[in-house]
Short mmCIF file of C-alpha atoms in Angstrom, two decimals:
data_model
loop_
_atom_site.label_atom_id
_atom_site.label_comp_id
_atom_site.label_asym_id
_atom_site.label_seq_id
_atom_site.Cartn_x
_atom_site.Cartn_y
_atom_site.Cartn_z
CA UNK W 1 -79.23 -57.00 327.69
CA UNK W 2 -81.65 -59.82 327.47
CA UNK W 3 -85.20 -58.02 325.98
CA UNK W 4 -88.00 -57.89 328.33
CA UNK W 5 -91.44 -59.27 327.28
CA UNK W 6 -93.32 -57.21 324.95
CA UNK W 7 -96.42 -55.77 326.06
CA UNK W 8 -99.33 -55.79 324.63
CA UNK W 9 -99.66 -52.33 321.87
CA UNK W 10 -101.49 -49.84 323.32
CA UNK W 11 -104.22 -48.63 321.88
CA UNK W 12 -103.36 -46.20 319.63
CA UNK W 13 -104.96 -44.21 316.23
CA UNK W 14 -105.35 -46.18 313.18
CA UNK W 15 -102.15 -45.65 310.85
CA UNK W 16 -101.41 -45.51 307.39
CA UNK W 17 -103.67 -45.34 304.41
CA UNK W 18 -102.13 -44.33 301.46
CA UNK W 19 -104.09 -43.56 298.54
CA UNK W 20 -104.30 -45.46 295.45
CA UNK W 21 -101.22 -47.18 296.94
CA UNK W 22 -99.23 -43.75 296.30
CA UNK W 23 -97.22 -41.82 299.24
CA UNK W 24 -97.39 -38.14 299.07
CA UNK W 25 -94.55 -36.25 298.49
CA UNK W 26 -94.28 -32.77 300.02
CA UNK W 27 -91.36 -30.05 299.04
CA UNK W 28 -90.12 -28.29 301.75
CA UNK W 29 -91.54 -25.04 300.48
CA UNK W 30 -95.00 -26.44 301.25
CA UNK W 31 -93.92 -27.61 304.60
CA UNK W 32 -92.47 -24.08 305.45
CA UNK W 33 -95.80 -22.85 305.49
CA UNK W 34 -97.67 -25.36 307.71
CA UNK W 35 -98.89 -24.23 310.85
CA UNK W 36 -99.38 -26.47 314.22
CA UNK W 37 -102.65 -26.63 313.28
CA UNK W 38 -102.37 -27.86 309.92
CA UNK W 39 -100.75 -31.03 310.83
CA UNK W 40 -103.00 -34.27 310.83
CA UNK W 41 -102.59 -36.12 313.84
CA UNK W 42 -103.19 -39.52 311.42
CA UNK W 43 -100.46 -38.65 309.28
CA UNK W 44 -96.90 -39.89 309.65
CA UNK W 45 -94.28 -38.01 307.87
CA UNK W 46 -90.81 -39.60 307.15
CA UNK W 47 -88.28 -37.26 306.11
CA UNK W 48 -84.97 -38.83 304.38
CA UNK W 49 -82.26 -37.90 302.29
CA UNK W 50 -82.55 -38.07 297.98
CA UNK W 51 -79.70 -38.29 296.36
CA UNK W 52 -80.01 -36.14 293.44
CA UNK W 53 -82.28 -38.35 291.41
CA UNK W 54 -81.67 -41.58 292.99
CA UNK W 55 -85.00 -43.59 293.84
CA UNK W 56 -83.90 -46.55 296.27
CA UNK W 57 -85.45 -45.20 299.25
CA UNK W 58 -88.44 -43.95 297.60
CA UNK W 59 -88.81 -47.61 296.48
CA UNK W 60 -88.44 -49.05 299.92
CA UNK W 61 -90.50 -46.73 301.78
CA UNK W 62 -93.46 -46.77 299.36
CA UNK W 63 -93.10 -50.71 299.40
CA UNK W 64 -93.02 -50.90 303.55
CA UNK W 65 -95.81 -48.63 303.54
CA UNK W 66 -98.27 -50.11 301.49
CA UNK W 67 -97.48 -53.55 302.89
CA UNK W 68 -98.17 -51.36 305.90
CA UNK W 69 -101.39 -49.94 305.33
CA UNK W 70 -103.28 -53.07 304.31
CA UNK W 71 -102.88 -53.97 308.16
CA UNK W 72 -103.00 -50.80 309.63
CA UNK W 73 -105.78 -48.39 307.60
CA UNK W 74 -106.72 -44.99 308.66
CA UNK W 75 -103.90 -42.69 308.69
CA UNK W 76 -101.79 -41.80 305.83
CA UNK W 77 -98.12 -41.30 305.05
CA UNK W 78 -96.23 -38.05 303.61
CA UNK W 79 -93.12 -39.21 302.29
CA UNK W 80 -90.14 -35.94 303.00
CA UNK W 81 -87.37 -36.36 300.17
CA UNK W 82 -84.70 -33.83 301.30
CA UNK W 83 -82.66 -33.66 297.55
CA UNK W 84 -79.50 -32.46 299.07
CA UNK W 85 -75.68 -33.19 299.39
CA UNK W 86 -74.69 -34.49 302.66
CA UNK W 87 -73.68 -31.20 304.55
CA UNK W 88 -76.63 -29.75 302.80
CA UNK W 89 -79.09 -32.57 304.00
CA UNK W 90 -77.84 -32.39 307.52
CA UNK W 91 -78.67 -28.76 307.54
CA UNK W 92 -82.14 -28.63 305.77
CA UNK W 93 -83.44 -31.56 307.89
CA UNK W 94 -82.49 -29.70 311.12
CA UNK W 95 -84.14 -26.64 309.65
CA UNK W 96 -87.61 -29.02 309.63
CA UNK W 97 -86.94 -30.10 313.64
CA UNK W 98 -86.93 -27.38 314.85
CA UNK W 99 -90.10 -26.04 314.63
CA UNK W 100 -93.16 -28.39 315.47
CA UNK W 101 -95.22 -26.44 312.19
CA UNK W 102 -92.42 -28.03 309.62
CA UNK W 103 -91.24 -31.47 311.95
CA UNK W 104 -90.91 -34.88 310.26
CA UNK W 105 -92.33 -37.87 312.52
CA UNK W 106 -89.52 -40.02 311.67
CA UNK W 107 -86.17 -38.85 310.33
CA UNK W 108 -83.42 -40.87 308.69
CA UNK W 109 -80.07 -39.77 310.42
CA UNK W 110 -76.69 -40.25 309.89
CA UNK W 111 -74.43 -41.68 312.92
CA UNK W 112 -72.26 -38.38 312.32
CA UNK W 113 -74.66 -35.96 313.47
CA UNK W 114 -77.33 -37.66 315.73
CA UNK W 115 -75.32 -36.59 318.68
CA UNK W 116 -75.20 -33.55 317.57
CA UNK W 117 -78.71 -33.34 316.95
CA UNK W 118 -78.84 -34.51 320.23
CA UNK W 119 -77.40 -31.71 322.22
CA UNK W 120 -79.25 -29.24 319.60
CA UNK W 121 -82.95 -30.65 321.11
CA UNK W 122 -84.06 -32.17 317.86
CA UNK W 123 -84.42 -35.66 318.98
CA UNK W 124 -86.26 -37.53 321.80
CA UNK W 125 -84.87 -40.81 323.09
CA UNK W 126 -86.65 -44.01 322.30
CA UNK W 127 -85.67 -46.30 325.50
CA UNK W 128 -89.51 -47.30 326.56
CA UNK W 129 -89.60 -48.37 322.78
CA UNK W 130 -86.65 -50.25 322.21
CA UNK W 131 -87.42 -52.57 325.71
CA UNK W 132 -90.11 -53.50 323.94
CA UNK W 133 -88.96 -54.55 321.02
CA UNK W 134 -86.70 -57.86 320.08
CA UNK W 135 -84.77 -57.20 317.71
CA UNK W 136 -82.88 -54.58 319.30
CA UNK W 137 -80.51 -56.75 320.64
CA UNK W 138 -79.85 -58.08 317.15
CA UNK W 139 -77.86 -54.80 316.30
CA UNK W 140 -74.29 -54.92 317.16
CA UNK W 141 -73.13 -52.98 320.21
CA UNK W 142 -70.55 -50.66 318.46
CA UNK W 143 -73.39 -49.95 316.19
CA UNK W 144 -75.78 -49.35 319.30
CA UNK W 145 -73.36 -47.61 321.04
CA UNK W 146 -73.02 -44.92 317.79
CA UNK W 147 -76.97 -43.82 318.41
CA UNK W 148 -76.61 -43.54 322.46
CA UNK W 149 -76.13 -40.41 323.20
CA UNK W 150 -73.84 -39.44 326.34
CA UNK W 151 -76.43 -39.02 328.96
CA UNK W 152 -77.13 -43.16 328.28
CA UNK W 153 -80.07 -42.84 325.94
CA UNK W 154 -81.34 -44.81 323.01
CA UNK W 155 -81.73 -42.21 320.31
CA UNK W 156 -82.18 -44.04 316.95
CA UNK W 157 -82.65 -47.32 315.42
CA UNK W 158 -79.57 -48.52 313.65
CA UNK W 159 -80.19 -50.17 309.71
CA UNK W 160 -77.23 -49.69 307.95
CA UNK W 161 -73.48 -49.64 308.20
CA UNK W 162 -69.91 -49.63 306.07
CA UNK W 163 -66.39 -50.53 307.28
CA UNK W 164 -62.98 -50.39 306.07
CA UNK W 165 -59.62 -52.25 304.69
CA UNK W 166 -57.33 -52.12 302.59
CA UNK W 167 -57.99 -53.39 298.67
CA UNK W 168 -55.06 -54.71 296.55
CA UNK W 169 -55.16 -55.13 293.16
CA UNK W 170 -54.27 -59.02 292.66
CA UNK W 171 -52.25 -57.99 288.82
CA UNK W 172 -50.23 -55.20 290.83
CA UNK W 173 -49.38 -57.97 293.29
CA UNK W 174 -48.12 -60.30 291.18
CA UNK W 175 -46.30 -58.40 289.30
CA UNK W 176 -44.63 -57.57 292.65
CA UNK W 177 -44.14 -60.81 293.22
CA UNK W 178 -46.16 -60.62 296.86
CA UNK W 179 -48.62 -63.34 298.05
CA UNK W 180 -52.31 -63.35 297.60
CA UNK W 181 -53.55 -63.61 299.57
CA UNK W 182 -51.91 -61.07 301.59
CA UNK W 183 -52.64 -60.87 304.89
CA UNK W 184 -49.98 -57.70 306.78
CA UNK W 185 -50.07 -57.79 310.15
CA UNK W 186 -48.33 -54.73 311.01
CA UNK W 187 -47.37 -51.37 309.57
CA UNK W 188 -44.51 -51.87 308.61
CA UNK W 189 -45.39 -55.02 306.40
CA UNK W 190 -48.09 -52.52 304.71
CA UNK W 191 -44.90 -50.14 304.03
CA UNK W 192 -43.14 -53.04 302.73
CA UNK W 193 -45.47 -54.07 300.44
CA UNK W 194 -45.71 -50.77 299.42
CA UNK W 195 -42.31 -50.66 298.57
CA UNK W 196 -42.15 -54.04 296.89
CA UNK W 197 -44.38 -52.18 294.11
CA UNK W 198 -42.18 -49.16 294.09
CA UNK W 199 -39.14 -51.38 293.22
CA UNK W 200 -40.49 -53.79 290.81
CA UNK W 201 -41.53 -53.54 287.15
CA UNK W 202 -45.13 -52.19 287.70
CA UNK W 203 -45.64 -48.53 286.98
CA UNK W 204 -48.64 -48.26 289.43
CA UNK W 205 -48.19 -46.76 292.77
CA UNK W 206 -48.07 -48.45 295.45
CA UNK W 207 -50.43 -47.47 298.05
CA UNK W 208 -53.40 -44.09 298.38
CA UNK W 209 -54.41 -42.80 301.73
CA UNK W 210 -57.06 -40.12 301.90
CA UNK W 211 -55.03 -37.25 303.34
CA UNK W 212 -55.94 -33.87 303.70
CA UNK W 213 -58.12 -31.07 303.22
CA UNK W 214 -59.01 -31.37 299.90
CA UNK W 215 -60.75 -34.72 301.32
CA UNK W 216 -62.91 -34.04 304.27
CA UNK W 217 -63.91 -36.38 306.35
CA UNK W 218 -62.49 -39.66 303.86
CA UNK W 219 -59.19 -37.97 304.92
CA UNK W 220 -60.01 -37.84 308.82
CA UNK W 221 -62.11 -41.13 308.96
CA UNK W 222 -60.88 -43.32 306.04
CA UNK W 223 -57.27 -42.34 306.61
CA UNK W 224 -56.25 -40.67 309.72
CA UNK W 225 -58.76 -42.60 311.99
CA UNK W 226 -58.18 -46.21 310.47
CA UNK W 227 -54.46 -45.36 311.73
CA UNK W 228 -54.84 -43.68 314.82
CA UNK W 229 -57.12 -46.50 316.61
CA UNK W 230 -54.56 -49.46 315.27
CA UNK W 231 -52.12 -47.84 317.87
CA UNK W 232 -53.76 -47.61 321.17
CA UNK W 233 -54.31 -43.72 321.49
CA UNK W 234 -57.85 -42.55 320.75
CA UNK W 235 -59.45 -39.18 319.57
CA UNK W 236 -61.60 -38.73 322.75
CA UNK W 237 -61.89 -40.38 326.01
CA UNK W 238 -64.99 -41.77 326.84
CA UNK W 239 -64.93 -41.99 330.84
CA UNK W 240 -63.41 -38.13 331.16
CA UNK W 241 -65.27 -37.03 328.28
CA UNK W 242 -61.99 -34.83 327.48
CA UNK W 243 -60.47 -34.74 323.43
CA UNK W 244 -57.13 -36.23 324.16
CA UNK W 245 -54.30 -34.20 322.88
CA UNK W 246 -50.43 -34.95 322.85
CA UNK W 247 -50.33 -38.65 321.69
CA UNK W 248 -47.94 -40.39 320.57
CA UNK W 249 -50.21 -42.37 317.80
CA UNK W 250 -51.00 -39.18 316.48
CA UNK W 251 -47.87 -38.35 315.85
CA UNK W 252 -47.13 -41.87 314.65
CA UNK W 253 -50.16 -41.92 312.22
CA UNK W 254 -48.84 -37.88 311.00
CA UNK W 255 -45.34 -40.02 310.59
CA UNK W 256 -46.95 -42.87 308.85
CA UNK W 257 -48.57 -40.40 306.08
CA UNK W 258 -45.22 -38.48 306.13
CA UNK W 259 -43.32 -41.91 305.16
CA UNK W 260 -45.49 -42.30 302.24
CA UNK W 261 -44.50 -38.80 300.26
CA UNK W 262 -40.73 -39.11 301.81
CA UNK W 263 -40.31 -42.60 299.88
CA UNK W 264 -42.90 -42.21 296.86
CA UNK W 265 -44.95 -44.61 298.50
CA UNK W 266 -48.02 -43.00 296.47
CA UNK W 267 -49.20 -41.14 294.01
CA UNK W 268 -48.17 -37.10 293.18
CA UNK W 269 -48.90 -34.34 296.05
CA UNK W 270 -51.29 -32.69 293.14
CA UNK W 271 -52.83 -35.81 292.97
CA UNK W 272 -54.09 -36.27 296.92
CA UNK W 273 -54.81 -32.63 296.70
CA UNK W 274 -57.46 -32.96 293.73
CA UNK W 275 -61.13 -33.34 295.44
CA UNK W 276 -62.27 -35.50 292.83
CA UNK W 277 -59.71 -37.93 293.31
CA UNK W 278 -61.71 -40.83 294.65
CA UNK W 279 -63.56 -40.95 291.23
CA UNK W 280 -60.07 -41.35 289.34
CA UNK W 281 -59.25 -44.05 291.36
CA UNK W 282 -62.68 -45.49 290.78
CA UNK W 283 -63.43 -45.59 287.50
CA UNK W 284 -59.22 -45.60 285.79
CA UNK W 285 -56.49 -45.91 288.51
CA UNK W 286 -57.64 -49.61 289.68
CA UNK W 287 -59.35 -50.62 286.61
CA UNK W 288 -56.38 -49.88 284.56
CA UNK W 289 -53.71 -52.13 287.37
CA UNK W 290 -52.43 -48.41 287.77
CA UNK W 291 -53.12 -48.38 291.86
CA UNK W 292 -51.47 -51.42 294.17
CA UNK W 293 -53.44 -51.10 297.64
CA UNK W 294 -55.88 -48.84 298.57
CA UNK W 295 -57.11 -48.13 301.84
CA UNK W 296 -61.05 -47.31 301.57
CA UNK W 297 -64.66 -48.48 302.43
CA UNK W 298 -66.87 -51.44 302.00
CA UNK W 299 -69.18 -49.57 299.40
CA UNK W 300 -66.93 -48.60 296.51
CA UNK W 301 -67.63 -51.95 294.58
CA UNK W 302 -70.98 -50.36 294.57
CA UNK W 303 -68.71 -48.28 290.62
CA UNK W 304 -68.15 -51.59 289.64
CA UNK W 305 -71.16 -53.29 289.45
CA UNK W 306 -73.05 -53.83 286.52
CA UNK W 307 -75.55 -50.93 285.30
CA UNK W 308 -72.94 -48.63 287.26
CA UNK W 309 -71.25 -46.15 285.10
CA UNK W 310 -67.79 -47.36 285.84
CA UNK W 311 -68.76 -51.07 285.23
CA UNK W 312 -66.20 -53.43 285.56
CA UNK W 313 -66.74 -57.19 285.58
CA UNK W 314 -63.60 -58.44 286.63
CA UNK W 315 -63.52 -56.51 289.77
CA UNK W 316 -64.29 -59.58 292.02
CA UNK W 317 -61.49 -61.50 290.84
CA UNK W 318 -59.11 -58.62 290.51
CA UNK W 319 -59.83 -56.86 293.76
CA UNK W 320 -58.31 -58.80 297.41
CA UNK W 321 -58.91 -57.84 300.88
CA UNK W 322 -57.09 -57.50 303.63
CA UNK W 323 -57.91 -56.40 307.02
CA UNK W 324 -55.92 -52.76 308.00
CA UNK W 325 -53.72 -54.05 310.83
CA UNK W 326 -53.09 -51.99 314.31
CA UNK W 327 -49.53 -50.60 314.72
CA UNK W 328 -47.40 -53.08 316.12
CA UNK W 329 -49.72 -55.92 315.52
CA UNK W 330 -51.30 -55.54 319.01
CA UNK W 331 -54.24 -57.02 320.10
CA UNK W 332 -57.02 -56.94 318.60
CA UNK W 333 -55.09 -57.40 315.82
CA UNK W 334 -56.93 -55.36 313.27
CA UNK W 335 -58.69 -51.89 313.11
CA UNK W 336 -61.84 -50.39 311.11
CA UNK W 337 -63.70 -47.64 311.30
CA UNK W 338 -67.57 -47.78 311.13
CA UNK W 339 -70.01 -45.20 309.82
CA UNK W 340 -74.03 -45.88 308.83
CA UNK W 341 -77.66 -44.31 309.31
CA UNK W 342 -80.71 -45.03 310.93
CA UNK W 343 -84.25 -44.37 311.71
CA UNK W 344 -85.16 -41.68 314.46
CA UNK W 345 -88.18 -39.91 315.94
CA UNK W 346 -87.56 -35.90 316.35
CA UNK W 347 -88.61 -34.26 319.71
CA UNK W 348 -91.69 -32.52 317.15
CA UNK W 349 -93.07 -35.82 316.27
CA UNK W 350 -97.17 -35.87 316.51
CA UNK W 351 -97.36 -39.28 317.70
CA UNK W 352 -94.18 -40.76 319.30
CA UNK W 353 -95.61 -44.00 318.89
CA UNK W 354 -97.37 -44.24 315.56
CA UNK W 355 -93.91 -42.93 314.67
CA UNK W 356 -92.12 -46.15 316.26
CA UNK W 357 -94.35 -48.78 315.12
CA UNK W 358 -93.62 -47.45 311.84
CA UNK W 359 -90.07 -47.72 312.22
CA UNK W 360 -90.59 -51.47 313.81
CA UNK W 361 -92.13 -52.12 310.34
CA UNK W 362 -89.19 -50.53 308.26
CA UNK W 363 -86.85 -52.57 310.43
CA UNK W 364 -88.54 -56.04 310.07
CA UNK W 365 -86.58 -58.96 308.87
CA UNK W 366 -87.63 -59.15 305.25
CA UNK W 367 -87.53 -55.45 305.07
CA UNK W 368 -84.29 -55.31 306.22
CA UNK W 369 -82.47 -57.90 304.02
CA UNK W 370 -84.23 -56.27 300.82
CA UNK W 371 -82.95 -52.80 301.74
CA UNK W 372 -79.13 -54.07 302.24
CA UNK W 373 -79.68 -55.97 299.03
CA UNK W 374 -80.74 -53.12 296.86
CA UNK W 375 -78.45 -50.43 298.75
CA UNK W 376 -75.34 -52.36 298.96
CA UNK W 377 -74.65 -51.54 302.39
CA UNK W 378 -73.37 -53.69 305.59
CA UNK W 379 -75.56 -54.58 307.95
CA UNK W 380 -75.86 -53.80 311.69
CA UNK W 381 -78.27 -56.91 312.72
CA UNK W 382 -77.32 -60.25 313.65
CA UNK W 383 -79.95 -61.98 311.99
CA UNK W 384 -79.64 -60.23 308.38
CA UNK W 385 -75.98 -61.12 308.10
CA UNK W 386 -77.16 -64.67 308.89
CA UNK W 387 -79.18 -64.18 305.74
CA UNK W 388 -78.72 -66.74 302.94
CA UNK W 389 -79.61 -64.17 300.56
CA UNK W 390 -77.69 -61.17 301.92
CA UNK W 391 -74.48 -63.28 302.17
CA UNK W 392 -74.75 -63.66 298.39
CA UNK W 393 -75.27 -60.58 297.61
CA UNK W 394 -71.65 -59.35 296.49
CA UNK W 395 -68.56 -61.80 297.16
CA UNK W 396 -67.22 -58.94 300.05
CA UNK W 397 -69.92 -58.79 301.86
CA UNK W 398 -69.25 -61.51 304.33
CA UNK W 399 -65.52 -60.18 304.51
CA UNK W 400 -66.81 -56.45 305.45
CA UNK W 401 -69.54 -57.69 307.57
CA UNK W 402 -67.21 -59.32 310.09
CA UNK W 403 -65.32 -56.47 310.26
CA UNK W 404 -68.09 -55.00 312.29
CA UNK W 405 -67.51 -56.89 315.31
CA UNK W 406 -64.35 -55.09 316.30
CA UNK W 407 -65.34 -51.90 314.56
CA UNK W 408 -64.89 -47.94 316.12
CA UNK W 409 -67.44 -45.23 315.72
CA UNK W 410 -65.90 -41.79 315.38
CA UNK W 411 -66.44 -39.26 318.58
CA UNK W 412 -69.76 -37.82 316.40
CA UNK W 413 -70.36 -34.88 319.13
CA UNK W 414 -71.07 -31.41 318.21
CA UNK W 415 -67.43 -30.05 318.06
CA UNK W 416 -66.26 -33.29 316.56
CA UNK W 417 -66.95 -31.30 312.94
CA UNK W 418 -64.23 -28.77 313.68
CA UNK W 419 -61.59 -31.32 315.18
CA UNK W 420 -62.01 -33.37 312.09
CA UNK W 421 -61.17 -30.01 310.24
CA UNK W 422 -58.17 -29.72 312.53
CA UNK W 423 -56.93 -33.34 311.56
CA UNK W 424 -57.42 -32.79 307.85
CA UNK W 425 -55.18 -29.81 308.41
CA UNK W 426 -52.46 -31.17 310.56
CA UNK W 427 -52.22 -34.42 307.86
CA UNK W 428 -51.69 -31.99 305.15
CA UNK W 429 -49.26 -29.87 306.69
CA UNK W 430 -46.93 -33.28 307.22
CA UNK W 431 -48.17 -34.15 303.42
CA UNK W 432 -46.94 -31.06 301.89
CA UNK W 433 -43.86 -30.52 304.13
CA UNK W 434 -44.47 -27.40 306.13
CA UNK W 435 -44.29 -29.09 309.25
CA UNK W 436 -43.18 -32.24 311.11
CA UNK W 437 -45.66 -34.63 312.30
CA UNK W 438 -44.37 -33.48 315.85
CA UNK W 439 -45.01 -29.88 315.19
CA UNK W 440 -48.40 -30.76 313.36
CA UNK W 441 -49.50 -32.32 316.60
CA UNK W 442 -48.71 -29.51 318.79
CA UNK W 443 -51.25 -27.05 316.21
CA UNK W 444 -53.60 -29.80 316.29
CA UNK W 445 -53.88 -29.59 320.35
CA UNK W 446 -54.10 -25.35 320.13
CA UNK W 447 -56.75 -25.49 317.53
CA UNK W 448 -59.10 -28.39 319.39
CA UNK W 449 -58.06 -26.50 322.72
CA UNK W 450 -59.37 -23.04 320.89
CA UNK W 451 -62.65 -25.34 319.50
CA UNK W 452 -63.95 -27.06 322.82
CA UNK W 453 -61.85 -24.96 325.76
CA UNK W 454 -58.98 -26.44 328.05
CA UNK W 455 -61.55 -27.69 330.26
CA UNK W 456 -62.39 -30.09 328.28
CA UNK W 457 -58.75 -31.36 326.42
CA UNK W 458 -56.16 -33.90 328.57
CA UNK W 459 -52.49 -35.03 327.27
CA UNK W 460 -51.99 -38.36 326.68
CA UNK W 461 -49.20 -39.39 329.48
CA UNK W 462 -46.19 -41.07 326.82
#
């Protein structure tokens, strides 16, 4: 939609003053014991997630906000690090929207959960505040789409994003004697490349798919997912707002992953089933040419890059791309999946827009180019990916970042949690051979049936 003139801002409290150019940091301890009356109507707080003792969002939000302040003095800025593991952050920050004593102004979400949040209460929609502001229709629509919620509602600001494909390593493939660059448009030519490994003189295997329980939601999203949309059936249908059950690309993509064990396509049972596997491949399996194609996200160059742990120069010329191709080769030709985060304003906030304008400042151009710079992520705006500097970045980006135009968002509603569970189990039921991909299908339906009722399930017609 074309964006309506902006008014003119309303008058409003002064903003942000931080002190001595410092944010304050408050534990959640000391915000468990604030009271309604406690809270400072000129103070924005911004809750986000810490990972263990990273620093890059720190660094951005102190930057933005003292950049900030110099324009907008008079209120000041608490800075909420929530130092927690995903599940873990999900779970603490919902703890702090609930109540309007402990509630953030502005809360960094993940596209997984906002709908959830959603239905919980936590979060108000921003429409009024997105009509006003232009760059909204920079953000792609699959990535707008992921933070509308199902009553039609804007509920977050998109910033950041990752897709998917498949790596090769380019010594595996020559070895192999296949063509780099490789480019399969079906999957069956994936299978066959596969097995062009498996019969020549490398010793690495041929291709990894995230598959079962021991992987969570890679397994569901990275693996299952990136096949099941590539062959026309879908998790959940959007105009009956029913979980679709009985398809035959769910059985296809169960057959697929069964294919893979049944002609030592990939690496050892024990192997998928170790938790930690991801780092193995990481930091030995492709460094060491011991891995030929690897289906995964846009991010994991992020072990290879210099400072990293796992450095390893050579990556960018050893590494190709290819796009994951649908089933059959059907339009549109190619499939990814699509996660990211992005800025929101829980239904708690003090001052829904002092919260916004903030979030207008974290979003602005420059902003926005230095924080995909620094945190090695995709972006969801038009005019970053345009971005001299943030095409330059890493030699992928460009290659991930046009992915995003014909990218899927996974069904992230409350139950979609447990159904995710249910894939992870039906994939490693066909993985270990207890059951069929047919009979892991039919579970699959009971258990999402049991999770969301019959009244809301259909069968895919075949």
């Amino acid at each position: 939609m074309p964006a309506p003139m902006r008014p003119s801002p309303p008058g409003r409290r002064t903003f942000l003053r931080i002190a001595a150019g410092s944010a304050v940091v408050l534990p959640l301890a000391a915000l468990a014991g604030c009271t309604g009356a406690d809270r400072d109507p000129g103070t924005i707080r911004v809750a986000y997630q810490q990972f263990g003792s990273g620093t890059q969002m720190e660094t951005m939000l102190r930057r933005v906000s003292e950049s900030y302040t110099a324009q907008n003095p008079g209120v000041s800025i608490e800075l909420v690090p929530i130092v927690a593991a995903e599940n873990d952050y999900f779970t603490k920050n919902e703890l702090l929207m609930s109540s309007p004593r402990t509630s953030a102004d502005v809360v960094y979400e993940d596209s997984f959960i906002l709908l959830s949040d959603v239905g919980a209460g936590y979060l108000q929609s921003i429409d009024d505040q997105i009509a006003g502001w232009p760059l909204w229709d920079e953000i792609a629509p699959a990535s707008q789409e992921a933070f509308t919620g199902e009553d039609g509602h804007v509920y977050g600001i998109p910033v950041s994003t990752d897709t998917r494909a498949l790596w090769y390593h380019r010594d595996v493939f020559a070895e192999a004697g296949l063509p780099d660059p490789w480019e399969p448009a079906s999957w069956e030519e994936v299978l066959e490349a596969a097995r062009t490994i498996r019969d020549s003189a490398s010793e690495a295997a041929p291709l990894f798919v995230f598959s079962g329980k021991a992987q969570g939601e890679k397994a569901s999203m990275q693996g299952f997912e990136m096949l099941l949309y590539g062959t026309g059936s879908t998790l959940y249908d959007e105009e009956t707002r029913r979980w679709v059950l009985g398809s035959q690309g769910f059985e296809d993509s169960l057959a697929f992953l069964r294919t893979l064990f049944d002609e030592e396509l990939t690496l050892p049972l024990s192997q998928h089933l170790d938790p930690n596997i991801s780092e193995t491949i990481y930091s030995t399996l492709l460094p060491e040419g011991r891995l030929g194609i690897l289906l995964d996200g846009s991010w994991i160059s992020r072990s290879w890059a210099e400072g990293a742990a796992g450095a390893w120069p050579e990556w960018s010329e050893t590494m190709g791309l290819a796009k994951m191709p649908t089933q059959h080769g059907q339009d549109p030709g190619s499939v990814t999946l699509a996660g990211g985060w992005g800025w929101t304003i829980p239904q708690y906030a003090t001052d829904k827009e002092a919260a916004f304008d903030f979030i207008e400042a974290l979003c602005a151009p420059e902003n926005s180019v230095l924080r995909a710079i620094e945190d090695n992520h995709i972006t969801v705006r038009a005019d970053v990916a345009a971005d001299e500097r943030y095409l330059g970045y890493s030699p992928t980006v460009g290659f991930f970042t046009e992915l995003l135009e014909t990218a899927r968002y996974r069904p992230a509603l409350p139950a979609y949690p447990e159904v995710s569970a249910a894939i992870q189990e039906a994939m490693e039921v066909v993985m270990t051979g207890t059951a069929d991909p047919a009979q892991a299908l039919a579970a699959y339906g009971d258990q999402v049936t049991g999770i969301v009722g019959a009244e809301n399930v259909q069968e895919e017609e075949r």
